[in-house]
mmCIF file of C-alpha atoms in Angstrom:
data_model
loop_
_atom_site.group_PDB
_atom_site.id
_atom_site.type_symbol
_atom_site.label_atom_id
_atom_site.label_comp_id
_atom_site.label_asym_id
_atom_site.label_seq_id
_atom_site.Cartn_x
_atom_site.Cartn_y
_atom_site.Cartn_z
ATOM 1 C CA UNK F 7 5.460 -77.461 47.988
ATOM 2 C CA UNK F 8 8.912 -78.547 49.180
ATOM 3 C CA UNK F 9 12.204 -78.056 47.370
ATOM 4 C CA UNK F 10 13.901 -80.823 49.337
ATOM 5 C CA UNK F 11 15.902 -83.331 47.250
ATOM 6 C CA UNK F 12 13.717 -86.327 46.455
ATOM 7 C CA UNK F 13 12.765 -88.916 43.871
ATOM 8 C CA UNK F 14 9.545 -89.171 41.895
ATOM 9 C CA UNK F 15 8.154 -92.551 40.897
ATOM 10 C CA UNK F 16 5.929 -92.918 37.835
ATOM 11 C CA UNK F 17 4.444 -96.189 36.612
ATOM 12 C CA UNK F 18 4.366 -97.070 32.929
ATOM 13 C CA UNK F 19 2.494 -100.357 33.087
ATOM 14 C CA UNK F 20 4.807 -102.833 34.780
ATOM 15 C CA UNK F 21 7.868 -100.547 34.507
ATOM 16 C CA UNK F 22 8.619 -98.072 37.294
ATOM 17 C CA UNK F 23 10.436 -94.865 36.363
ATOM 18 C CA UNK F 24 12.373 -93.341 39.262
ATOM 19 C CA UNK F 25 13.445 -89.764 38.607
ATOM 20 C CA UNK F 26 16.192 -87.995 40.578
ATOM 21 C CA UNK F 27 15.087 -84.500 41.602
ATOM 22 C CA UNK F 28 17.671 -82.217 43.193
ATOM 23 C CA UNK F 29 18.210 -79.042 41.113
ATOM 24 C CA UNK F 30 20.354 -77.918 39.485
ATOM 25 C CA UNK F 31 22.453 -81.091 38.940
ATOM 26 C CA UNK F 32 20.586 -83.810 40.901
ATOM 27 C CA UNK F 33 23.492 -84.064 43.336
ATOM 28 C CA UNK F 34 23.627 -87.241 45.424
ATOM 29 C CA UNK F 35 23.530 -85.656 48.851
ATOM 30 C CA UNK F 36 22.215 -87.620 51.818
ATOM 31 C CA UNK F 37 18.589 -86.590 51.269
ATOM 32 C CA UNK F 38 18.498 -87.767 47.657
ATOM 33 C CA UNK F 39 20.387 -90.974 48.471
ATOM 34 C CA UNK F 40 17.887 -91.763 51.208
ATOM 35 C CA UNK F 41 14.900 -91.117 48.955
ATOM 36 C CA UNK F 42 16.374 -93.169 46.102
ATOM 37 C CA UNK F 43 17.199 -96.115 48.371
ATOM 38 C CA UNK F 44 13.688 -96.142 49.835
ATOM 39 C CA UNK F 45 12.069 -95.837 46.418
ATOM 40 C CA UNK F 46 14.208 -98.635 44.930
ATOM 41 C CA UNK F 47 13.448 -100.973 47.818
ATOM 42 C CA UNK F 48 9.742 -100.313 47.384
ATOM 43 C CA UNK F 49 9.526 -100.856 43.627
ATOM 44 C CA UNK F 50 11.948 -103.798 43.540
ATOM 45 C CA UNK F 51 9.816 -105.515 46.172
ATOM 46 C CA UNK F 52 6.602 -104.849 44.219
ATOM 47 C CA UNK F 53 5.455 -107.997 42.405
ATOM 48 C CA UNK F 54 3.689 -105.804 39.853
ATOM 49 C CA UNK F 55 6.949 -104.167 38.753
ATOM 50 C CA UNK F 56 9.027 -106.064 36.210
ATOM 51 C CA UNK F 57 11.758 -103.498 35.576
ATOM 52 C CA UNK F 58 12.976 -100.049 36.619
ATOM 53 C CA UNK F 59 14.194 -97.038 34.612
ATOM 54 C CA UNK F 60 16.322 -94.378 36.325
ATOM 55 C CA UNK F 61 16.088 -90.826 34.953
ATOM 56 C CA UNK F 62 17.156 -87.343 36.038
ATOM 57 C CA UNK F 63 15.016 -84.233 36.260
ATOM 58 C CA UNK F 64 15.984 -81.015 34.515
ATOM 59 C CA UNK F 65 18.909 -80.767 32.132
ATOM 60 C CA UNK F 66 20.982 -83.760 33.265
ATOM 61 C CA UNK F 67 20.936 -87.255 34.699
ATOM 62 C CA UNK F 68 23.165 -86.665 37.731
ATOM 63 C CA UNK F 69 26.174 -84.477 38.491
ATOM 64 C CA UNK F 70 27.494 -86.707 41.287
ATOM 65 C CA UNK F 71 28.057 -86.130 44.983
ATOM 66 C CA UNK F 72 26.907 -83.000 46.794
ATOM 67 C CA UNK F 73 30.317 -81.355 47.327
ATOM 68 C CA UNK F 74 28.845 -79.062 49.999
ATOM 69 C CA UNK F 75 28.353 -82.121 52.227
ATOM 70 C CA UNK F 76 31.990 -83.283 52.041
ATOM 71 C CA UNK F 77 33.614 -83.490 55.507
ATOM 72 C CA UNK F 78 30.194 -83.318 57.173
ATOM 73 C CA UNK F 79 28.179 -86.028 58.918
ATOM 74 C CA UNK F 80 25.788 -86.262 55.953
ATOM 75 C CA UNK F 81 28.584 -87.391 53.621
ATOM 76 C CA UNK F 82 28.820 -90.769 55.365
ATOM 77 C CA UNK F 83 25.238 -91.230 56.573
ATOM 78 C CA UNK F 84 23.538 -94.413 55.383
ATOM 79 C CA UNK F 85 22.690 -95.222 52.735
ATOM 80 C CA UNK F 86 25.964 -94.545 50.969
ATOM 81 C CA UNK F 87 26.056 -94.595 47.182
ATOM 82 C CA UNK F 88 27.745 -97.998 47.277
ATOM 83 C CA UNK F 89 24.701 -99.354 49.209
ATOM 84 C CA UNK F 90 22.400 -98.103 46.448
ATOM 85 C CA UNK F 91 24.646 -99.568 43.760
ATOM 86 C CA UNK F 92 24.751 -102.931 45.504
ATOM 87 C CA UNK F 93 20.944 -102.912 45.803
ATOM 88 C CA UNK F 94 20.590 -102.255 42.063
ATOM 89 C CA UNK F 95 23.109 -104.892 40.982
ATOM 90 C CA UNK F 96 21.589 -107.608 43.166
ATOM 91 C CA UNK F 97 17.959 -106.756 42.426
ATOM 92 C CA UNK F 98 17.118 -109.627 40.072
ATOM 93 C CA UNK F 99 14.990 -107.135 38.112
ATOM 94 C CA UNK F 100 16.536 -105.144 35.267
ATOM 95 C CA UNK F 101 17.395 -101.543 36.093
ATOM 96 C CA UNK F 102 17.990 -99.296 33.073
ATOM 97 C CA UNK F 103 19.886 -95.985 33.295
ATOM 98 C CA UNK F 104 18.387 -93.444 30.868
ATOM 99 C CA UNK F 105 21.103 -90.782 30.740
ATOM 100 C CA UNK F 106 20.431 -87.342 29.290
ATOM 101 C CA UNK F 107 22.870 -84.475 29.663
ATOM 102 C CA UNK F 108 25.743 -85.321 31.996
ATOM 103 C CA UNK F 109 26.468 -88.305 34.213
ATOM 104 C CA UNK F 110 29.405 -87.221 36.338
ATOM 105 C CA UNK F 111 31.179 -88.736 39.318
ATOM 106 C CA UNK F 112 28.656 -90.536 41.499
ATOM 107 C CA UNK F 113 26.076 -90.103 38.750
ATOM 108 C CA UNK F 114 28.192 -92.234 36.430
ATOM 109 C CA UNK F 115 28.926 -94.682 39.249
ATOM 110 C CA UNK F 116 25.176 -95.042 39.762
ATOM 111 C CA UNK F 117 24.672 -95.683 36.053
ATOM 112 C CA UNK F 118 27.483 -98.255 35.983
ATOM 113 C CA UNK F 119 25.682 -100.327 38.618
ATOM 114 C CA UNK F 120 22.613 -100.559 36.355
ATOM 115 C CA UNK F 121 22.158 -103.530 34.040
ATOM 116 C CA UNK F 122 21.825 -101.448 30.862
ATOM 117 C CA UNK F 123 22.843 -97.878 30.015
ATOM 118 C CA UNK F 124 21.233 -95.710 27.331
ATOM 119 C CA UNK F 125 22.226 -92.140 26.481
ATOM 120 C CA UNK F 126 21.339 -89.287 24.164
ATOM 121 C CA UNK F 127 23.666 -87.982 21.473
ATOM 122 C CA UNK F 128 24.484 -84.988 23.714
ATOM 123 C CA UNK F 129 25.420 -87.041 26.773
ATOM 124 C CA UNK F 130 28.812 -86.573 28.417
ATOM 125 C CA UNK F 131 30.267 -88.895 31.026
ATOM 126 C CA UNK F 132 33.167 -88.418 33.430
ATOM 127 C CA UNK F 133 34.673 -89.299 36.782
ATOM 128 C CA UNK F 134 36.157 -85.855 37.610
ATOM 129 C CA UNK F 135 36.899 -86.490 41.316
ATOM 130 C CA UNK F 136 40.681 -86.234 40.853
ATOM 131 C CA UNK F 137 40.212 -82.529 40.035
ATOM 132 C CA UNK F 138 38.991 -82.094 43.625
ATOM 133 C CA UNK F 139 41.901 -84.077 45.023
ATOM 134 C CA UNK F 140 39.922 -87.264 45.655
ATOM 135 C CA UNK F 141 38.956 -90.411 43.747
ATOM 136 C CA UNK F 142 35.673 -92.082 42.762
ATOM 137 C CA UNK F 143 34.286 -93.465 46.026
ATOM 138 C CA UNK F 144 31.107 -95.207 44.859
ATOM 139 C CA UNK F 145 32.730 -98.141 43.102
ATOM 140 C CA UNK F 146 33.998 -96.217 40.078
ATOM 141 C CA UNK F 147 37.569 -97.500 40.338
ATOM 142 C CA UNK F 148 36.208 -101.054 40.213
ATOM 143 C CA UNK F 149 33.256 -100.935 37.805
ATOM 144 C CA UNK F 150 34.823 -98.702 35.152
ATOM 145 C CA UNK F 151 37.793 -101.024 34.372
ATOM 146 C CA UNK F 152 35.380 -103.948 34.183
ATOM 147 C CA UNK F 153 33.418 -102.152 31.479
ATOM 148 C CA UNK F 154 36.126 -100.440 29.411
ATOM 149 C CA UNK F 155 39.368 -102.213 30.331
ATOM 150 C CA UNK F 156 42.032 -101.127 32.769
ATOM 151 C CA UNK F 157 44.076 -98.820 30.537
ATOM 152 C CA UNK F 158 41.127 -96.730 29.343
ATOM 153 C CA UNK F 159 39.764 -96.585 32.903
ATOM 154 C CA UNK F 160 43.109 -95.283 34.132
ATOM 155 C CA UNK F 161 43.126 -92.543 31.496
ATOM 156 C CA UNK F 162 39.614 -91.403 32.401
ATOM 157 C CA UNK F 163 40.030 -91.540 36.180
ATOM 158 C CA UNK F 164 43.431 -89.849 36.536
ATOM 159 C CA UNK F 165 42.563 -87.095 34.046
ATOM 160 C CA UNK F 166 38.981 -86.537 35.171
ATOM 161 C CA UNK F 167 38.138 -85.602 31.581
ATOM 162 C CA UNK F 168 34.758 -86.292 29.970
ATOM 163 C CA UNK F 169 33.919 -88.482 26.992
ATOM 164 C CA UNK F 170 30.968 -88.037 24.682
ATOM 165 C CA UNK F 171 28.272 -90.603 23.933
ATOM 166 C CA UNK F 172 29.948 -91.868 20.761
ATOM 167 C CA UNK F 173 33.206 -92.549 22.595
ATOM 168 C CA UNK F 174 31.377 -94.107 25.536
ATOM 169 C CA UNK F 175 29.417 -96.414 23.240
ATOM 170 C CA UNK F 176 32.528 -97.451 21.327
ATOM 171 C CA UNK F 177 34.351 -98.540 24.486
ATOM 172 C CA UNK F 178 31.376 -100.264 26.130
ATOM 173 C CA UNK F 179 30.600 -97.739 28.851
ATOM 174 C CA UNK F 180 27.078 -97.275 27.473
ATOM 175 C CA UNK F 181 25.044 -99.843 25.572
ATOM 176 C CA UNK F 182 22.952 -97.681 23.266
ATOM 177 C CA UNK F 183 22.731 -94.146 21.901
ATOM 178 C CA UNK F 184 19.173 -92.889 21.406
ATOM 179 C CA UNK F 185 18.467 -90.115 18.913
ATOM 180 C CA UNK F 186 14.716 -90.022 19.571
ATOM 181 C CA UNK F 187 12.694 -90.073 22.804
ATOM 182 C CA UNK F 188 15.055 -91.435 25.485
ATOM 183 C CA UNK F 189 12.380 -92.387 28.012
ATOM 184 C CA UNK F 190 10.297 -94.271 25.448
ATOM 185 C CA UNK F 191 13.375 -96.166 24.267
ATOM 186 C CA UNK F 192 14.345 -96.979 27.851
ATOM 187 C CA UNK F 193 10.842 -98.226 28.685
ATOM 188 C CA UNK F 194 10.911 -100.476 25.614
ATOM 189 C CA UNK F 195 14.318 -101.859 26.628
ATOM 190 C CA UNK F 196 13.091 -102.372 30.196
ATOM 191 C CA UNK F 197 10.093 -104.400 29.007
ATOM 192 C CA UNK F 198 12.320 -106.557 26.806
ATOM 193 C CA UNK F 199 14.764 -107.142 29.653
ATOM 194 C CA UNK F 200 11.950 -108.009 32.062
ATOM 195 C CA UNK F 201 11.001 -110.950 29.816
ATOM 196 C CA UNK F 202 14.463 -112.493 30.161
ATOM 197 C CA UNK F 203 15.576 -114.764 32.978
ATOM 198 C CA UNK F 204 17.120 -112.853 35.921
ATOM 199 C CA UNK F 205 20.309 -114.868 35.425
ATOM 200 C CA UNK F 206 20.782 -113.151 32.057
ATOM 201 C CA UNK F 207 21.226 -109.715 33.657
ATOM 202 C CA UNK F 208 24.701 -108.332 33.107
ATOM 203 C CA UNK F 209 26.161 -107.487 36.511
ATOM 204 C CA UNK F 210 29.212 -105.254 36.125
ATOM 205 C CA UNK F 211 30.930 -106.374 39.323
ATOM 206 C CA UNK F 212 30.990 -109.965 38.031
ATOM 207 C CA UNK F 213 32.927 -109.050 34.880
ATOM 208 C CA UNK F 214 36.656 -109.688 34.576
ATOM 209 C CA UNK F 215 38.924 -106.663 34.129
ATOM 210 C CA UNK F 216 40.467 -106.572 30.647
ATOM 211 C CA UNK F 217 44.231 -106.143 30.761
ATOM 212 C CA UNK F 218 47.046 -107.629 28.699
ATOM 213 C CA UNK F 219 50.664 -107.227 29.687
ATOM 214 C CA UNK F 220 53.033 -107.472 32.615
ATOM 215 C CA UNK F 221 51.082 -106.012 35.540
ATOM 216 C CA UNK F 222 54.041 -105.063 37.739
ATOM 217 C CA UNK F 223 55.938 -103.327 34.923
ATOM 218 C CA UNK F 224 52.814 -101.495 33.782
ATOM 219 C CA UNK F 225 51.934 -100.116 37.204
ATOM 220 C CA UNK F 226 55.526 -99.187 37.990
ATOM 221 C CA UNK F 227 55.713 -97.181 34.753
ATOM 222 C CA UNK F 228 52.365 -95.494 35.419
ATOM 223 C CA UNK F 229 53.372 -94.614 38.980
ATOM 224 C CA UNK F 230 56.540 -92.925 37.700
ATOM 225 C CA UNK F 231 54.594 -91.052 35.034
ATOM 226 C CA UNK F 232 51.951 -89.774 37.446
ATOM 227 C CA UNK F 233 54.548 -88.719 40.021
ATOM 228 C CA UNK F 234 56.149 -86.535 37.326
ATOM 229 C CA UNK F 235 52.917 -85.174 35.831
ATOM 230 C CA UNK F 236 51.218 -84.390 39.158
ATOM 231 C CA UNK F 237 54.023 -83.829 41.682
ATOM 232 C CA UNK F 238 52.836 -83.458 45.237
ATOM 233 C CA UNK F 239 49.271 -84.540 44.463
ATOM 234 C CA UNK F 240 48.331 -87.825 46.161
ATOM 235 C CA UNK F 241 45.006 -88.449 44.382
ATOM 236 C CA UNK F 242 46.318 -89.716 41.000
ATOM 237 C CA UNK F 243 48.610 -92.234 42.719
ATOM 238 C CA UNK F 244 45.793 -93.429 44.978
ATOM 239 C CA UNK F 245 43.574 -93.827 41.898
ATOM 240 C CA UNK F 246 46.304 -96.049 40.476
ATOM 241 C CA UNK F 247 46.391 -98.148 43.647
ATOM 242 C CA UNK F 248 42.640 -98.706 43.501
ATOM 243 C CA UNK F 249 42.777 -99.638 39.829
ATOM 244 C CA UNK F 250 45.514 -102.162 40.560
ATOM 245 C CA UNK F 251 43.204 -103.625 43.207
ATOM 246 C CA UNK F 252 40.647 -104.304 40.459
ATOM 247 C CA UNK F 253 43.126 -106.918 39.188
ATOM 248 C CA UNK F 254 44.490 -108.220 42.481
ATOM 249 C CA UNK F 255 41.664 -108.162 45.046
ATOM 250 C CA UNK F 256 38.140 -109.612 45.237
ATOM 251 C CA UNK F 257 35.525 -106.996 44.321
ATOM 252 C CA UNK F 258 34.259 -106.291 47.867
ATOM 253 C CA UNK F 259 37.775 -106.005 49.284
ATOM 254 C CA UNK F 260 38.700 -103.586 46.499
ATOM 255 C CA UNK F 261 35.607 -101.483 47.296
ATOM 256 C CA UNK F 262 36.704 -101.300 50.933
ATOM 257 C CA UNK F 263 40.150 -100.137 49.836
ATOM 258 C CA UNK F 264 38.568 -97.515 47.566
ATOM 259 C CA UNK F 265 36.464 -96.169 50.427
ATOM 260 C CA UNK F 266 39.462 -96.050 52.775
ATOM 261 C CA UNK F 267 41.504 -94.146 50.198
ATOM 262 C CA UNK F 268 38.784 -91.602 49.441
ATOM 263 C CA UNK F 269 38.235 -90.875 53.142
ATOM 264 C CA UNK F 270 41.940 -90.215 53.634
ATOM 265 C CA UNK F 271 42.049 -87.959 50.570
ATOM 266 C CA UNK F 272 39.032 -85.953 51.764
ATOM 267 C CA UNK F 273 41.026 -85.037 54.865
ATOM 268 C CA UNK F 274 44.170 -84.119 52.901
ATOM 269 C CA UNK F 275 45.266 -80.471 52.643
ATOM 270 C CA UNK F 276 45.584 -80.871 48.852
ATOM 271 C CA UNK F 277 41.930 -81.824 48.445
ATOM 272 C CA UNK F 278 40.720 -79.115 50.800
ATOM 273 C CA UNK F 279 42.633 -76.509 48.793
ATOM 274 C CA UNK F 280 41.338 -77.801 45.438
ATOM 275 C CA UNK F 281 37.780 -77.700 46.771
ATOM 276 C CA UNK F 282 38.324 -74.162 48.103
ATOM 277 C CA UNK F 283 39.448 -73.125 44.612
ATOM 278 C CA UNK F 284 36.442 -74.884 43.060
ATOM 279 C CA UNK F 285 33.965 -72.958 45.201
ATOM 280 C CA UNK F 286 35.850 -69.699 44.630
ATOM 281 C CA UNK F 287 35.597 -70.157 40.861
ATOM 282 C CA UNK F 288 31.911 -70.955 41.144
ATOM 283 C CA UNK F 289 31.285 -67.852 43.257
ATOM 284 C CA UNK F 290 33.201 -65.703 40.765
ATOM 285 C CA UNK F 291 31.181 -66.988 37.829
#
């Protein structure tokens, strides 16, 4: 019996359930990314599969990147999270995220690439990367504003704070809150979606970012505010730059900018110190 990070595939008729298994938080290290990418390619290419449901093992959906692999070769080994997200979005078969517990960081970015998101009443969602001196690097700065609007996305990304399922449903981040059996509800939704034409799938990257107002004035004011609230910290300002790109650049170009920014931040002394503090707190607790 191996404890290596992996995915488990279960078939429920013509719906494939792919479960993330990497205790304790199903972190998206290289090994889990590789397993998930292989599993998705296999089931999406299976003519007998009409839809896919993504779930997480244990007490949560996914806690995001494996922080222990930051600044190592595994952090950038293919497939990257953005490769998995692109595969899901372009699949032509509905992929449903069934979120229990937390979906944080890359876990939320993974869910945002799915065509439909369902959560339990206890679910919490966040992009907390700024607290480690970085920014969401799996498309979060581009998909989140397309789902909830630019101003709410800015608030979530630069604070790193979590929202509960009710808040997430109200703003459009999730599509449905399930009070009963989450998997059964997700399988039912998957079967319904599989009966629709592939062209009816909602692809987040194709949505237009919601924003009303003078863009230049808005971003200038936000830049001044963030420089005062987080002096000396580059991550909030780089988050702002990526969010502005969601309005000014084509989606793929904005993703490239996001990746460039996150790589530079990972090498910054501020991020390295924040991560050192994070691990120190975890050791102490």
